[in-house]
């Protein structure tokens, strides 16, 4: 009896994360200064590196190249006013320093939160004043609008698709679960891309995007799960945060990243010792694309229409692209039962996947021909 309970527990216990995965991508998020670069690590072995003062081929206005003017003019008060002896007291120096610190603080915070009303070339941009409300909307906060009648606070949404301000960026995620019949072929193709892909700016991102979409559409019948998520249009800084968050979330769904290509910087690691289990079957593979697109772009939240819209994108509009897949090792199998636990945002696009329950009480993946606990054929099981 105890052994039977152990078997049932093994087959029904949820998985916290898949064992292996891989990813590759490229971006042209601009730096905040033309004379320095910074990077922020996320999720795994990769890090985003900000670009230099030269703009990327994507043509987007990410970088605010505020090269500071020289302060070495060195004029002296005596040369302009020979009869006046300038003397600054300690109190005046302290007050001047305090004012400078306050101004710098608001400049830095304003740029960080999108309040700064000037673009990279110094021109005034009223759109920047809209960014605090977008930041609040992005994080699910509410903008309180209280009138004399005491109206309740209302949410301030981001710019709707199709009504983006100039320079705004849309971030979206497209994920598919592919059947066991094409799993090995897709894993091999994505591994090859991660090992050899060389991203040549926006053109390279567009080429990789087309190759991955073609790979996933070669056998439409093998697409058993699909999902599209659209974040809406945001200012560049907020869009980058959304993009980074989505990528980090997808890469956190596996424990070991076997292949990584970050804008041409490649890394590999050996797979852990794994053994395929009977209750996982031949296994499925999930492939996700996270894309940041600059300009007016309004795809429908359906897989077919979203993919068609992505195929028609001009290369210069693709600011960032990341491709993540899991599992990446041959003996690391993922059943549809496990997939629905790890990727709850995906929806079934085909019959014969998901959870079924045998008459013996065991829940198992619907693609298996028989119950892995008692051996009864699937015909004796019911959808669960």
Short mmCIF file of C-alpha atoms in Angstrom, two decimals:
data_model
loop_
_atom_site.label_atom_id
_atom_site.label_comp_id
_atom_site.label_asym_id
_atom_site.label_seq_id
_atom_site.Cartn_x
_atom_site.Cartn_y
_atom_site.Cartn_z
CA UNK A 1 0.00 0.00 0.00
CA UNK A 2 2.79 2.41 0.93
CA UNK A 3 4.59 1.68 -2.34
CA UNK A 4 1.42 2.38 -4.34
CA UNK A 5 0.99 5.72 -2.59
CA UNK A 6 4.59 6.56 -3.38
CA UNK A 7 4.03 5.83 -7.08
CA UNK A 8 0.86 7.93 -7.18
CA UNK A 9 2.64 10.80 -5.43
CA UNK A 10 5.50 10.62 -7.92
CA UNK A 11 3.17 10.87 -10.91
CA UNK A 12 0.99 13.65 -9.53
CA UNK A 13 3.48 15.91 -7.76
CA UNK A 14 3.98 19.27 -9.56
CA UNK A 15 7.34 20.33 -10.90
CA UNK A 16 8.95 23.55 -9.72
CA UNK A 17 11.17 23.99 -12.78
CA UNK A 18 12.41 22.07 -15.78
CA UNK A 19 16.00 20.83 -15.63
CA UNK A 20 17.50 22.37 -18.77
CA UNK A 21 17.01 25.16 -21.27
CA UNK A 22 18.79 27.53 -23.61
CA UNK A 23 18.50 31.09 -24.87
CA UNK A 24 19.94 33.59 -27.31
CA UNK A 25 19.16 37.19 -28.14
CA UNK A 26 20.24 40.67 -29.10
CA UNK A 27 19.23 44.21 -28.18
CA UNK A 28 20.01 47.84 -28.87
CA UNK A 29 18.89 49.43 -25.62
CA UNK A 30 20.83 52.68 -25.44
CA UNK A 31 23.08 53.88 -22.64
CA UNK A 32 22.34 56.97 -20.61
CA UNK A 33 25.71 58.51 -21.30
CA UNK A 34 27.92 58.74 -24.35
CA UNK A 35 31.09 58.28 -22.36
CA UNK A 36 30.30 55.30 -20.14
CA UNK A 37 28.62 51.92 -20.31
CA UNK A 38 26.91 49.81 -17.70
CA UNK A 39 25.43 46.33 -17.46
CA UNK A 40 22.82 44.76 -15.25
CA UNK A 41 22.82 41.00 -14.79
CA UNK A 42 19.56 39.16 -14.80
CA UNK A 43 18.29 35.63 -14.59
CA UNK A 44 21.35 33.68 -15.52
CA UNK A 45 24.73 33.86 -17.14
CA UNK A 46 23.92 36.79 -19.36
CA UNK A 47 23.91 40.53 -18.80
CA UNK A 48 22.57 43.48 -20.72
CA UNK A 49 25.31 45.82 -21.81
CA UNK A 50 24.43 49.37 -22.72
CA UNK A 51 25.56 50.63 -26.07
CA UNK A 52 28.14 53.31 -26.69
CA UNK A 53 27.46 56.80 -27.94
CA UNK A 54 27.09 55.62 -31.52
CA UNK A 55 23.49 54.67 -32.21
CA UNK A 56 22.55 51.18 -33.32
CA UNK A 57 21.30 50.33 -36.76
CA UNK A 58 17.77 50.01 -35.41
CA UNK A 59 17.35 53.73 -35.77
CA UNK A 60 15.66 54.07 -32.40
CA UNK A 61 16.32 56.93 -30.04
CA UNK A 62 17.27 54.87 -27.00
CA UNK A 63 20.53 56.52 -26.17
CA UNK A 64 20.47 59.93 -24.54
CA UNK A 65 24.01 60.83 -25.45
CA UNK A 66 24.48 63.68 -23.04
CA UNK A 67 28.16 64.26 -23.52
CA UNK A 68 29.00 66.80 -20.85
CA UNK A 69 30.50 70.08 -22.10
CA UNK A 70 33.96 71.03 -21.03
CA UNK A 71 34.17 73.17 -17.92
CA UNK A 72 37.72 74.31 -18.59
CA UNK A 73 36.87 77.78 -19.87
CA UNK A 74 38.60 79.09 -16.78
CA UNK A 75 37.52 82.70 -16.89
CA UNK A 76 38.54 84.83 -13.93
CA UNK A 77 36.51 87.57 -12.33
CA UNK A 78 39.52 89.91 -12.32
CA UNK A 79 39.83 89.83 -16.13
CA UNK A 80 36.23 91.00 -16.53
CA UNK A 81 36.05 93.33 -13.55
CA UNK A 82 39.56 94.51 -12.77
CA UNK A 83 38.46 96.89 -10.02
CA UNK A 84 36.37 94.37 -8.12
CA UNK A 85 37.79 91.82 -5.71
CA UNK A 86 35.57 88.73 -5.74
CA UNK A 87 35.42 86.81 -2.47
CA UNK A 88 32.96 83.97 -1.83
CA UNK A 89 32.16 83.16 1.77
CA UNK A 90 32.03 79.61 3.13
CA UNK A 91 28.25 79.89 3.60
CA UNK A 92 27.78 80.89 -0.05
CA UNK A 93 29.93 77.97 -1.20
CA UNK A 94 27.86 75.56 0.91
CA UNK A 95 24.59 76.98 -0.45
CA UNK A 96 25.84 76.72 -4.04
CA UNK A 97 26.95 73.11 -3.50
CA UNK A 98 23.57 72.25 -1.95
CA UNK A 99 21.69 73.71 -4.92
CA UNK A 100 23.87 71.78 -7.37
CA UNK A 101 23.26 68.50 -5.49
CA UNK A 102 19.48 69.08 -5.45
CA UNK A 103 19.42 69.84 -9.18
CA UNK A 104 21.52 66.77 -10.01
CA UNK A 105 19.26 64.61 -7.84
CA UNK A 106 16.12 65.68 -9.71
CA UNK A 107 17.85 65.28 -13.08
CA UNK A 108 18.95 61.71 -12.28
CA UNK A 109 15.62 60.69 -10.73
CA UNK A 110 13.71 62.41 -13.52
CA UNK A 111 15.57 60.51 -16.21
CA UNK A 112 15.25 57.24 -14.31
CA UNK A 113 11.48 57.56 -13.88
CA UNK A 114 10.78 59.20 -17.22
CA UNK A 115 10.00 62.70 -15.88
CA UNK A 116 12.83 64.45 -17.72
CA UNK A 117 11.14 66.65 -20.39
CA UNK A 118 14.13 66.93 -22.73
CA UNK A 119 15.24 64.49 -25.41
CA UNK A 120 18.80 63.39 -26.08
CA UNK A 121 19.50 66.35 -28.39
CA UNK A 122 18.32 68.87 -25.80
CA UNK A 123 14.95 69.62 -27.39
CA UNK A 124 11.86 69.94 -25.23
CA UNK A 125 9.56 66.89 -25.28
CA UNK A 126 6.19 67.37 -23.53
CA UNK A 127 5.52 63.62 -23.89
CA UNK A 128 7.94 62.98 -21.07
CA UNK A 129 5.45 64.35 -18.57
CA UNK A 130 3.16 61.43 -19.37
CA UNK A 131 5.72 58.86 -18.28
CA UNK A 132 5.04 58.85 -14.47
CA UNK A 133 1.44 57.77 -15.12
CA UNK A 134 2.67 55.05 -17.48
CA UNK A 135 5.13 53.83 -14.88
CA UNK A 136 2.34 53.58 -12.32
CA UNK A 137 0.09 51.77 -14.77
CA UNK A 138 2.84 49.33 -15.66
CA UNK A 139 3.29 48.25 -12.06
CA UNK A 140 -0.43 47.95 -11.43
CA UNK A 141 -0.60 51.10 -9.31
CA UNK A 142 -3.48 53.52 -9.39
CA UNK A 143 -3.41 57.21 -10.20
CA UNK A 144 -5.73 58.88 -7.75
CA UNK A 145 -7.97 61.44 -9.36
CA UNK A 146 -10.08 63.06 -6.73
CA UNK A 147 -12.60 65.66 -7.76
CA UNK A 148 -14.70 67.80 -5.48
CA UNK A 149 -17.30 65.05 -5.55
CA UNK A 150 -14.87 62.49 -4.17
CA UNK A 151 -14.49 60.29 -7.24
CA UNK A 152 -12.64 57.01 -6.55
CA UNK A 153 -9.13 56.56 -7.95
CA UNK A 154 -8.91 55.15 -11.45
CA UNK A 155 -6.15 53.23 -13.17
CA UNK A 156 -4.12 55.08 -15.79
CA UNK A 157 -3.46 52.62 -18.66
CA UNK A 158 -0.43 52.64 -20.94
CA UNK A 159 -0.75 53.89 -24.49
CA UNK A 160 -3.09 51.52 -26.35
CA UNK A 161 -1.78 49.66 -29.36
CA UNK A 162 -2.05 51.80 -32.45
CA UNK A 163 -1.93 55.06 -30.46
CA UNK A 164 1.72 55.06 -29.48
CA UNK A 165 3.61 58.29 -29.05
CA UNK A 166 6.71 58.76 -31.16
CA UNK A 167 9.55 56.60 -29.84
CA UNK A 168 7.32 54.36 -27.72
CA UNK A 169 8.02 50.63 -27.68
CA UNK A 170 5.70 47.63 -27.55
CA UNK A 171 6.89 44.49 -25.75
CA UNK A 172 5.27 41.15 -26.49
CA UNK A 173 5.80 37.46 -25.78
CA UNK A 174 4.92 34.61 -28.14
CA UNK A 175 5.21 31.05 -26.77
CA UNK A 176 4.42 27.68 -28.33
CA UNK A 177 4.49 24.12 -27.07
CA UNK A 178 5.59 21.68 -29.78
CA UNK A 179 4.74 17.98 -29.84
CA UNK A 180 7.16 15.10 -29.34
CA UNK A 181 7.17 14.38 -33.09
CA UNK A 182 9.21 17.56 -33.76
CA UNK A 183 10.91 18.04 -30.39
CA UNK A 184 14.34 16.73 -31.35
CA UNK A 185 14.42 18.65 -34.63
CA UNK A 186 13.50 21.93 -32.93
CA UNK A 187 15.95 21.41 -30.07
CA UNK A 188 18.76 20.68 -32.52
CA UNK A 189 17.95 23.71 -34.69
CA UNK A 190 17.78 26.10 -31.73
CA UNK A 191 21.01 24.71 -30.28
CA UNK A 192 22.72 25.32 -33.62
CA UNK A 193 21.42 28.89 -33.68
CA UNK A 194 22.64 29.55 -30.14
CA UNK A 195 26.07 28.16 -31.00
CA UNK A 196 26.55 30.01 -34.27
CA UNK A 197 24.17 32.97 -34.49
CA UNK A 198 25.89 36.29 -35.09
CA UNK A 199 23.61 39.24 -34.54
CA UNK A 200 24.49 42.08 -36.89
CA UNK A 201 22.34 44.78 -35.37
CA UNK A 202 18.71 45.16 -36.39
CA UNK A 203 19.15 43.19 -39.63
CA UNK A 204 20.52 40.24 -37.67
CA UNK A 205 17.63 40.34 -35.21
CA UNK A 206 15.11 40.39 -38.07
CA UNK A 207 16.84 37.45 -39.76
CA UNK A 208 16.88 35.34 -36.58
CA UNK A 209 13.23 36.19 -35.91
CA UNK A 210 12.22 34.98 -39.38
CA UNK A 211 14.27 31.78 -39.02
CA UNK A 212 12.71 30.89 -35.67
CA UNK A 213 9.16 31.61 -36.89
CA UNK A 214 9.77 29.48 -39.98
CA UNK A 215 11.11 26.66 -37.81
CA UNK A 216 8.01 26.70 -35.61
CA UNK A 217 5.60 26.85 -38.55
CA UNK A 218 7.09 23.99 -40.59
CA UNK A 219 4.60 21.59 -39.05
CA UNK A 220 1.56 23.47 -37.79
CA UNK A 221 -0.12 20.27 -36.61
CA UNK A 222 2.69 19.77 -34.09
CA UNK A 223 1.81 23.03 -32.32
CA UNK A 224 -0.18 21.75 -29.34
CA UNK A 225 0.05 24.84 -27.10
CA UNK A 226 0.23 28.54 -27.88
CA UNK A 227 0.07 31.87 -26.12
CA UNK A 228 0.57 35.55 -26.94
CA UNK A 229 1.05 38.28 -24.37
CA UNK A 230 1.18 41.99 -25.26
CA UNK A 231 2.42 44.53 -22.72
CA UNK A 232 1.30 47.63 -24.63
CA UNK A 233 3.32 50.67 -25.66
CA UNK A 234 5.61 52.30 -23.12
CA UNK A 235 8.43 54.79 -23.01
CA UNK A 236 11.81 53.18 -23.83
CA UNK A 237 13.02 52.88 -20.24
CA UNK A 238 9.81 51.22 -19.03
CA UNK A 239 9.72 48.97 -22.09
CA UNK A 240 13.24 47.76 -21.34
CA UNK A 241 12.18 46.88 -17.80
CA UNK A 242 9.20 44.90 -19.09
CA UNK A 243 11.39 43.11 -21.62
CA UNK A 244 14.01 42.21 -19.01
CA UNK A 245 11.34 41.00 -16.59
CA UNK A 246 9.72 38.70 -19.16
CA UNK A 247 13.07 37.22 -20.23
CA UNK A 248 14.16 36.66 -16.63
CA UNK A 249 10.86 34.95 -15.82
CA UNK A 250 11.15 32.54 -18.75
CA UNK A 251 14.79 31.71 -17.99
CA UNK A 252 13.91 31.04 -14.36
CA UNK A 253 11.67 28.14 -15.40
CA UNK A 254 14.64 25.85 -15.86
CA UNK A 255 17.61 25.17 -13.57
CA UNK A 256 20.52 24.69 -15.96
CA UNK A 257 21.11 26.85 -19.02
CA UNK A 258 23.09 24.67 -21.42
CA UNK A 259 23.42 27.20 -24.24
CA UNK A 260 23.54 31.00 -24.16
CA UNK A 261 24.28 33.52 -26.88
CA UNK A 262 24.07 37.14 -25.74
CA UNK A 263 24.57 39.28 -28.84
CA UNK A 264 27.35 37.01 -30.12
CA UNK A 265 28.91 36.24 -26.72
CA UNK A 266 28.48 32.47 -26.42
CA UNK A 267 28.64 30.09 -23.48
CA UNK A 268 27.89 26.40 -23.01
CA UNK A 269 27.75 24.00 -20.11
CA UNK A 270 27.33 20.26 -19.90
CA UNK A 271 23.96 18.75 -19.12
CA UNK A 272 23.44 17.22 -15.68
CA UNK A 273 22.97 13.48 -15.40
CA UNK A 274 19.32 12.88 -16.23
CA UNK A 275 17.13 9.88 -16.94
CA UNK A 276 13.86 10.09 -18.85
CA UNK A 277 10.86 8.86 -16.88
CA UNK A 278 8.05 6.74 -18.23
CA UNK A 279 5.37 9.19 -17.05
CA UNK A 280 6.93 11.96 -19.19
CA UNK A 281 6.68 10.11 -22.50
CA UNK A 282 8.68 11.41 -25.46
CA UNK A 283 8.35 14.94 -24.17
CA UNK A 284 7.32 18.34 -25.52
CA UNK A 285 9.42 21.48 -26.00
CA UNK A 286 8.36 25.07 -25.30
CA UNK A 287 9.82 27.89 -27.39
CA UNK A 288 9.26 31.51 -26.38
CA UNK A 289 10.10 34.73 -28.18
CA UNK A 290 10.19 38.09 -26.42
CA UNK A 291 10.23 41.01 -28.84
CA UNK A 292 10.48 44.77 -28.35
CA UNK A 293 9.18 46.79 -31.31
CA UNK A 294 9.51 50.54 -31.72
CA UNK A 295 6.73 52.56 -33.30
CA UNK A 296 3.08 51.90 -34.05
CA UNK A 297 2.58 48.13 -33.96
CA UNK A 298 -0.78 46.62 -33.07
CA UNK A 299 -0.83 42.82 -33.44
CA UNK A 300 -3.90 40.89 -32.37
CA UNK A 301 -3.38 38.64 -29.32
CA UNK A 302 -3.75 35.47 -31.42
CA UNK A 303 -0.85 33.30 -32.46
CA UNK A 304 -1.47 33.22 -36.22
CA UNK A 305 -2.15 36.94 -36.58
CA UNK A 306 0.68 37.89 -34.22
CA UNK A 307 3.18 35.78 -36.17
CA UNK A 308 1.99 37.26 -39.47
CA UNK A 309 2.47 40.76 -38.05
CA UNK A 310 5.96 39.89 -36.79
CA UNK A 311 6.97 38.62 -40.21
CA UNK A 312 6.10 41.99 -41.72
CA UNK A 313 8.15 44.09 -39.30
CA UNK A 314 10.85 46.32 -40.80
CA UNK A 315 14.22 45.38 -39.30
CA UNK A 316 14.84 48.89 -37.98
CA UNK A 317 11.83 48.61 -35.65
CA UNK A 318 13.07 45.49 -33.79
CA UNK A 319 14.84 46.92 -30.76
CA UNK A 320 15.35 43.64 -28.89
CA UNK A 321 14.76 39.93 -29.43
CA UNK A 322 15.21 36.97 -27.10
CA UNK A 323 14.56 33.30 -27.86
CA UNK A 324 14.21 30.88 -24.92
CA UNK A 325 13.50 27.17 -25.13
CA UNK A 326 13.16 24.31 -22.66
CA UNK A 327 14.03 21.53 -22.25
CA UNK A 328 17.38 21.56 -24.03
CA UNK A 329 18.75 18.08 -23.17
CA UNK A 330 17.61 14.85 -24.81
CA UNK A 331 16.89 13.01 -21.56
CA UNK A 332 15.18 16.01 -19.97
CA UNK A 333 11.58 15.31 -20.91
CA UNK A 334 8.52 17.49 -20.28
CA UNK A 335 5.04 16.03 -20.50
CA UNK A 336 1.97 18.14 -21.21
CA UNK A 337 1.00 17.67 -17.57
CA UNK A 338 4.28 19.29 -16.52
CA UNK A 339 3.99 21.94 -19.24
CA UNK A 340 0.64 23.16 -17.93
CA UNK A 341 2.20 23.54 -14.50
CA UNK A 342 5.30 25.43 -15.67
CA UNK A 343 3.59 27.51 -18.39
CA UNK A 344 0.07 28.27 -17.15
CA UNK A 345 -0.23 31.16 -19.63
CA UNK A 346 -0.28 28.74 -22.59
CA UNK A 347 -3.55 27.37 -23.95
CA UNK A 348 -4.18 24.05 -25.67
CA UNK A 349 -4.17 24.27 -29.45
CA UNK A 350 -4.75 20.56 -30.07
CA UNK A 351 -6.48 17.52 -28.66
CA UNK A 352 -4.67 14.71 -26.91
CA UNK A 353 -2.71 16.77 -24.38
CA UNK A 354 -3.31 17.85 -20.82
CA UNK A 355 -4.39 15.86 -17.79
CA UNK A 356 -6.39 12.64 -17.69
CA UNK A 357 -7.23 10.51 -14.69
CA UNK A 358 -7.13 6.73 -14.67
CA UNK A 359 -9.70 4.59 -12.87
CA UNK A 360 -6.92 3.74 -10.43
CA UNK A 361 -6.85 7.41 -9.39
CA UNK A 362 -3.56 8.40 -11.05
CA UNK A 363 -3.46 11.65 -13.03
CA UNK A 364 -1.10 11.54 -16.00
CA UNK A 365 -0.37 13.24 -19.34
CA UNK A 366 -2.98 12.64 -22.04
CA UNK A 367 -0.39 11.94 -24.76
CA UNK A 368 0.68 8.72 -23.00
CA UNK A 369 -0.94 5.55 -24.43
CA UNK A 370 -1.59 4.00 -21.02
CA UNK A 371 -1.53 4.78 -17.30
CA UNK A 372 2.08 4.71 -16.08
CA UNK A 373 0.97 3.46 -12.66
CA UNK A 374 -1.31 0.52 -13.43
CA UNK A 375 -0.85 0.01 -17.17
CA UNK A 376 -4.51 0.43 -18.16
CA UNK A 377 -4.97 1.87 -21.67
CA UNK A 378 -5.87 5.54 -21.97
CA UNK A 379 -9.40 4.62 -23.08
CA UNK A 380 -10.08 3.71 -19.46
CA UNK A 381 -9.15 7.23 -18.34
CA UNK A 382 -11.24 10.39 -18.28
CA UNK A 383 -10.19 14.04 -18.77
CA UNK A 384 -9.31 15.68 -15.49
#
